[in-house]
Amino acid sequence: PVNSHKMVYVRAMTEYWPQEDPAIPCMDAGLPFQKGDILQIVDQNDALWWQARKISDLGTCAGLIPSNHLLKRKQREFWWSQPYQPHNHLKSAIYKEEFVGCGQKFYIGTGASNCYGAVGAPYEEVVRYQRHPANKHRLIVLVGPSGVGVNELRRQLIELNPNRFQSAVPHTTRSKKSYEMDGREYHYVSKETFESLMYSHRMLEYGEYKGHLYGTSVDAVQAVLDEGKICVMDLEPQGIQVARTQELKPYVIFIKPSSMSCMKRSRKNAKIITDYFVDMKFKEEDLQEMEDLAQKMESQFGQFFDHVIVNDNLQDACAQLLSAVQKAQEEPQWVPATWVS
Ligand code: 5GP
């Protein structure tokens, strides 16, 4: 239903290129958008074509975008028109790769769905949300390819101000060591207890290491937030959807490596590159692999990223992280409309 007094804003959960859409009534009038773009819906009276602007270009004329219904249909037609080819990562995302986490199955690219070929909502209604100073902080989620320094950044941030930032205490099924304390290093639980947390979706992430289960529970994150602190955690990108609840209101920060091609563009950069490799302890091939992985993460999960930081130097990245976290807690941000009742 259209409310003429209140503008509707949505987050694009998919991308759209009018130049590649033969069905658009007028190609030049189309508004191209990428995953994660916030769109102001100017008119949604037509069942097939809406008018919208990007909030980054509010001064411009509105353009045509497919309605929710039409875009969903396009997505579905696209996926089913694709023959199964395992080498294509986009197709295999739907047909093949199955990510198991927190007792749920995730098919990359489909949103939170649990049946083959299902397509998530193409637009998510969003509103401006500003945390009231008296309310709990938002969970800060750090995502990035392994090796990019996500762990190190989290550690440094907490070190800067341990009274303000804290990690959640993970659960484990391994036994406690003599120098450890229950609730400090870990919560030590039985396999049955751990599994019941998993199956009741109370684990945000988990994994197995040397035959034991390790993971972070929603309650452990809540415990940090209840103390008035800012909880900072790393997540695999396919775990973001589990954490994306009204309860935790996560602010997701993507950490990516600096692009090789970008760094190589000038000779002046030689010193920067050397510093980078020394700083990050990398070989060139590792960086290329990491860059590829970062690109995949961005193309599959970019719609969930609230902020992106390029880590080409740990000090700078940490300063940027600190400032982003501050803004996430103190300034208005776009969040799913369902989080604000
Ligand atoms: P340790 O038993 O030596 O304390 O931890 C061994 C390993 O358990 C760590 O190196 C890490 O791989 C894994 N681990 C520890 N905490 C967590 C956690 O919260 N989640 C997951 N998925 N793995 C963890």
mmCIF file of N, CA, C and O in Angstrom, residues 268-319:
data_model
loop_
_atom_site.group_PDB
_atom_site.id
_atom_site.type_symbol
_atom_site.label_atom_id
_atom_site.label_comp_id
_atom_site.label_asym_id
_atom_site.label_seq_id
_atom_site.Cartn_x
_atom_site.Cartn_y
_atom_site.Cartn_z
ATOM 1 N N LYS A 268 55.603 4.408 -7.854
ATOM 2 C CA LYS A 268 55.639 5.060 -6.546
ATOM 3 C C LYS A 268 55.099 4.125 -5.463
ATOM 4 O O LYS A 268 55.453 4.209 -4.304
ATOM 5 N N ASN A 269 54.226 3.244 -5.912
ATOM 6 C CA ASN A 269 53.567 2.352 -4.961
ATOM 7 C C ASN A 269 54.461 1.217 -4.472
ATOM 8 O O ASN A 269 54.073 0.474 -3.577
ATOM 9 N N ALA A 270 55.640 1.095 -5.091
ATOM 10 C CA ALA A 270 56.530 -0.015 -4.729
ATOM 11 C C ALA A 270 56.747 -0.100 -3.227
ATOM 12 O O ALA A 270 56.656 -1.175 -2.636
ATOM 13 N N LYS A 271 56.978 1.050 -2.616
ATOM 14 C CA LYS A 271 57.240 1.055 -1.179
ATOM 15 C C LYS A 271 55.977 0.631 -0.402
ATOM 16 O O LYS A 271 56.049 -0.157 0.533
ATOM 17 N N ILE A 272 54.859 1.139 -0.865
ATOM 18 C CA ILE A 272 53.588 0.802 -0.197
ATOM 19 C C ILE A 272 53.362 -0.706 -0.260
ATOM 20 O O ILE A 272 52.997 -1.347 0.718
ATOM 21 N N ILE A 273 53.642 -1.275 -1.461
ATOM 22 C CA ILE A 273 53.430 -2.707 -1.644
ATOM 23 C C ILE A 273 54.361 -3.492 -0.721
ATOM 24 O O ILE A 273 53.922 -4.414 -0.028
ATOM 25 N N THR A 274 55.632 -3.078 -0.692
ATOM 26 C CA THR A 274 56.595 -3.767 0.171
ATOM 27 C C THR A 274 56.119 -3.704 1.622
ATOM 28 O O THR A 274 56.080 -4.717 2.318
ATOM 29 N N ASP A 275 55.722 -2.509 2.048
ATOM 30 C CA ASP A 275 55.245 -2.341 3.422
ATOM 31 C C ASP A 275 54.047 -3.248 3.678
ATOM 32 O O ASP A 275 53.923 -3.855 4.727
ATOM 33 N N TYR A 276 53.175 -3.317 2.673
ATOM 34 C CA TYR A 276 51.961 -4.112 2.816
ATOM 35 C C TYR A 276 52.282 -5.579 3.042
ATOM 36 O O TYR A 276 51.783 -6.200 3.964
ATOM 37 N N PHE A 277 53.195 -6.091 2.197
ATOM 38 C CA PHE A 277 53.533 -7.507 2.331
ATOM 39 C C PHE A 277 54.226 -7.789 3.659
ATOM 40 O O PHE A 277 53.978 -8.818 4.287
ATOM 41 N N VAL A 278 55.068 -6.845 4.090
ATOM 42 C CA VAL A 278 55.757 -7.027 5.362
ATOM 43 C C VAL A 278 54.736 -6.966 6.495
ATOM 44 O O VAL A 278 54.673 -7.835 7.366
ATOM 45 N N ASP A 279 53.898 -5.925 6.419
ATOM 46 C CA ASP A 279 52.881 -5.695 7.434
ATOM 47 C C ASP A 279 51.939 -6.895 7.568
ATOM 48 O O ASP A 279 51.620 -7.353 8.651
ATOM 49 N N MET A 280 51.504 -7.423 6.420
ATOM 50 C CA MET A 280 50.500 -8.487 6.420
ATOM 51 C C MET A 280 51.117 -9.882 6.285
ATOM 52 O O MET A 280 50.389 -10.872 6.309
ATOM 53 N N LYS A 281 52.396 -9.940 6.126
ATOM 54 C CA LYS A 281 53.109 -11.225 6.008
ATOM 55 C C LYS A 281 52.565 -12.097 4.864
ATOM 56 O O LYS A 281 52.205 -13.246 5.045
ATOM 57 N N PHE A 282 52.497 -11.502 3.664
ATOM 58 C CA PHE A 282 51.951 -12.207 2.497
ATOM 59 C C PHE A 282 52.928 -12.456 1.396
ATOM 60 O O PHE A 282 53.864 -11.697 1.214
ATOM 61 N N LYS A 283 52.569 -13.406 0.568
ATOM 62 C CA LYS A 283 53.193 -13.568 -0.746
ATOM 63 C C LYS A 283 52.191 -13.025 -1.757
ATOM 64 O O LYS A 283 50.994 -12.915 -1.477
ATOM 65 N N GLU A 284 52.705 -12.726 -2.949
ATOM 66 C CA GLU A 284 51.843 -12.113 -3.959
ATOM 67 C C GLU A 284 50.662 -13.022 -4.345
ATOM 68 O O GLU A 284 49.541 -12.555 -4.511
ATOM 69 N N GLU A 285 50.932 -14.341 -4.486
ATOM 70 C CA GLU A 285 49.856 -15.274 -4.888
ATOM 71 C C GLU A 285 48.760 -15.310 -3.827
ATOM 72 O O GLU A 285 47.572 -15.397 -4.130
ATOM 73 N N ASP A 286 49.190 -15.239 -2.566
ATOM 74 C CA ASP A 286 48.211 -15.259 -1.474
ATOM 75 C C ASP A 286 47.271 -14.068 -1.599
ATOM 76 O O ASP A 286 46.068 -14.188 -1.399
ATOM 77 N N LEU A 287 47.881 -12.939 -1.949
ATOM 78 C CA LEU A 287 47.076 -11.728 -2.031
ATOM 79 C C LEU A 287 46.071 -11.833 -3.171
ATOM 80 O O LEU A 287 44.914 -11.425 -3.030
ATOM 81 N N GLN A 288 46.511 -12.407 -4.310
ATOM 82 C CA GLN A 288 45.609 -12.564 -5.451
ATOM 83 C C GLN A 288 44.443 -13.478 -5.071
ATOM 84 O O GLN A 288 43.283 -13.185 -5.358
ATOM 85 N N GLU A 289 44.755 -14.554 -4.370
ATOM 86 C CA GLU A 289 43.725 -15.506 -3.963
ATOM 87 C C GLU A 289 42.729 -14.833 -3.011
ATOM 88 O O GLU A 289 41.517 -15.014 -3.117
ATOM 89 N N MET A 290 43.303 -14.038 -2.112
ATOM 90 C CA MET A 290 42.464 -13.337 -1.144
ATOM 91 C C MET A 290 41.562 -12.318 -1.832
ATOM 92 O O MET A 290 40.396 -12.163 -1.502
ATOM 93 N N GLU A 291 42.143 -11.658 -2.849
ATOM 94 C CA GLU A 291 41.375 -10.664 -3.595
ATOM 95 C C GLU A 291 40.208 -11.332 -4.321
ATOM 96 O O GLU A 291 39.096 -10.807 -4.335
ATOM 97 N N ASP A 292 40.470 -12.505 -4.900
ATOM 98 C CA ASP A 292 39.416 -13.241 -5.597
ATOM 99 C C ASP A 292 38.305 -13.649 -4.632
ATOM 100 O O ASP A 292 37.122 -13.531 -4.943
ATOM 101 N N LEU A 293 38.728 -14.121 -3.465
ATOM 102 C CA LEU A 293 37.751 -14.554 -2.470
ATOM 103 C C LEU A 293 36.922 -13.353 -1.979
ATOM 104 O O LEU A 293 35.706 -13.453 -1.822
ATOM 105 N N ALA A 294 37.604 -12.231 -1.779
ATOM 106 C CA ALA A 294 36.912 -11.016 -1.328
ATOM 107 C C ALA A 294 35.863 -10.606 -2.355
ATOM 108 O O ALA A 294 34.746 -10.220 -2.007
ATOM 109 N N GLN A 295 36.230 -10.748 -3.635
ATOM 110 C CA GLN A 295 35.309 -10.367 -4.702
ATOM 111 C C GLN A 295 34.076 -11.270 -4.709
ATOM 112 O O GLN A 295 32.951 -10.806 -4.890
ATOM 113 N N LYS A 296 34.304 -12.567 -4.500
ATOM 114 C CA LYS A 296 33.204 -13.519 -4.433
ATOM 115 C C LYS A 296 32.278 -13.185 -3.266
ATOM 116 O O LYS A 296 31.059 -13.190 -3.404
ATOM 117 N N MET A 297 32.905 -12.905 -2.117
ATOM 118 C CA MET A 297 32.105 -12.571 -0.934
ATOM 119 C C MET A 297 31.247 -11.339 -1.202
ATOM 120 O O MET A 297 30.081 -11.298 -0.848
ATOM 121 N N GLU A 298 31.849 -10.347 -1.836
ATOM 122 C CA GLU A 298 31.134 -9.111 -2.110
ATOM 123 C C GLU A 298 29.997 -9.335 -3.092
ATOM 124 O O GLU A 298 28.903 -8.789 -2.927
ATOM 125 N N SER A 299 30.228 -10.182 -4.126
ATOM 126 C CA SER A 299 29.172 -10.376 -5.107
ATOM 127 C C SER A 299 28.040 -11.244 -4.553
ATOM 128 O O SER A 299 26.908 -11.120 -4.978
ATOM 129 N N GLN A 300 28.344 -12.100 -3.599
ATOM 130 C CA GLN A 300 27.276 -12.943 -3.055
ATOM 131 C C GLN A 300 26.612 -12.379 -1.810
ATOM 132 O O GLN A 300 25.449 -12.659 -1.542
ATOM 133 N N PHE A 301 27.360 -11.596 -1.036
ATOM 134 C CA PHE A 301 26.824 -11.141 0.253
ATOM 135 C C PHE A 301 26.867 -9.629 0.434
ATOM 136 O O PHE A 301 26.558 -9.132 1.517
ATOM 137 N N GLY A 302 27.259 -8.905 -0.629
ATOM 138 C CA GLY A 302 27.432 -7.450 -0.540
ATOM 139 C C GLY A 302 26.189 -6.713 -0.058
ATOM 140 O O GLY A 302 26.286 -5.636 0.534
ATOM 141 N N GLN A 303 25.010 -7.320 -0.283
ATOM 142 C CA GLN A 303 23.766 -6.654 0.144
ATOM 143 C C GLN A 303 23.680 -6.527 1.662
ATOM 144 O O GLN A 303 22.906 -5.733 2.178
ATOM 145 N N PHE A 304 24.471 -7.308 2.377
ATOM 146 C CA PHE A 304 24.407 -7.286 3.842
ATOM 147 C C PHE A 304 25.477 -6.396 4.465
ATOM 148 O O PHE A 304 25.512 -6.242 5.681
ATOM 149 N N PHE A 305 26.373 -5.835 3.649
ATOM 150 C CA PHE A 305 27.465 -5.051 4.213
ATOM 151 C C PHE A 305 27.021 -3.609 4.465
ATOM 152 O O PHE A 305 26.591 -2.922 3.555
ATOM 153 N N ASP A 306 27.159 -3.169 5.714
ATOM 154 C CA ASP A 306 26.821 -1.781 6.031
ATOM 155 C C ASP A 306 27.992 -0.859 5.750
ATOM 156 O O ASP A 306 27.819 0.337 5.539
ATOM 157 N N HIS A 307 29.200 -1.425 5.784
ATOM 158 C CA HIS A 307 30.387 -0.596 5.609
ATOM 159 C C HIS A 307 31.523 -1.463 5.094
ATOM 160 O O HIS A 307 31.601 -2.644 5.425
ATOM 161 N N VAL A 308 32.397 -0.882 4.263
ATOM 162 C CA VAL A 308 33.535 -1.620 3.719
ATOM 163 C C VAL A 308 34.828 -0.894 4.084
ATOM 164 O O VAL A 308 34.912 0.328 3.946
ATOM 165 N N ILE A 309 35.792 -1.638 4.578
ATOM 166 C CA ILE A 309 37.103 -1.063 4.901
ATOM 167 C C ILE A 309 38.166 -1.818 4.106
ATOM 168 O O ILE A 309 38.181 -3.044 4.092
ATOM 169 N N VAL A 310 39.024 -1.079 3.414
ATOM 170 C CA VAL A 310 40.147 -1.703 2.714
ATOM 171 C C VAL A 310 41.317 -1.737 3.684
ATOM 172 O O VAL A 310 41.740 -0.709 4.192
ATOM 173 N N ASN A 311 41.815 -2.939 3.935
ATOM 174 C CA ASN A 311 42.931 -3.062 4.871
ATOM 175 C C ASN A 311 44.248 -3.138 4.109
ATOM 176 O O ASN A 311 44.723 -4.211 3.772
ATOM 177 N N ASP A 312 44.830 -1.952 3.825
ATOM 178 C CA ASP A 312 46.156 -2.022 3.206
ATOM 179 C C ASP A 312 47.219 -1.615 4.214
ATOM 180 O O ASP A 312 48.395 -1.542 3.897
ATOM 181 N N ASN A 313 46.771 -1.388 5.427
ATOM 182 C CA ASN A 313 47.687 -1.045 6.508
ATOM 183 C C ASN A 313 46.890 -1.178 7.797
ATOM 184 O O ASN A 313 45.835 -0.574 7.942
ATOM 185 N N LEU A 314 47.386 -2.004 8.711
ATOM 186 C CA LEU A 314 46.599 -2.322 9.908
ATOM 187 C C LEU A 314 46.248 -1.090 10.746
ATOM 188 O O LEU A 314 45.128 -0.979 11.244
ATOM 189 N N GLN A 315 47.202 -0.177 10.886
ATOM 190 C CA GLN A 315 46.957 1.028 11.704
ATOM 191 C C GLN A 315 45.794 1.846 11.134
ATOM 192 O O GLN A 315 44.880 2.217 11.862
ATOM 193 N N ASP A 316 45.879 2.109 9.809
ATOM 194 C CA ASP A 316 44.827 2.900 9.161
ATOM 195 C C ASP A 316 43.490 2.174 9.243
ATOM 196 O O ASP A 316 42.453 2.770 9.518
ATOM 197 N N ALA A 317 43.527 0.863 8.970
ATOM 198 C CA ALA A 317 42.287 0.087 8.969
ATOM 199 C C ALA A 317 41.661 0.105 10.364
ATOM 200 O O ALA A 317 40.438 0.209 10.507
ATOM 201 N N CYS A 318 42.499 0.052 11.388
ATOM 202 C CA CYS A 318 41.987 0.045 12.752
ATOM 203 C C CYS A 318 41.346 1.398 13.090
ATOM 204 O O CYS A 318 40.287 1.445 13.709
ATOM 205 N N ALA A 319 41.982 2.480 12.632
ATOM 206 C CA ALA A 319 41.420 3.816 12.862
ATOM 207 C C ALA A 319 40.073 3.944 12.153
ATOM 208 O O ALA A 319 39.109 4.481 12.707
#
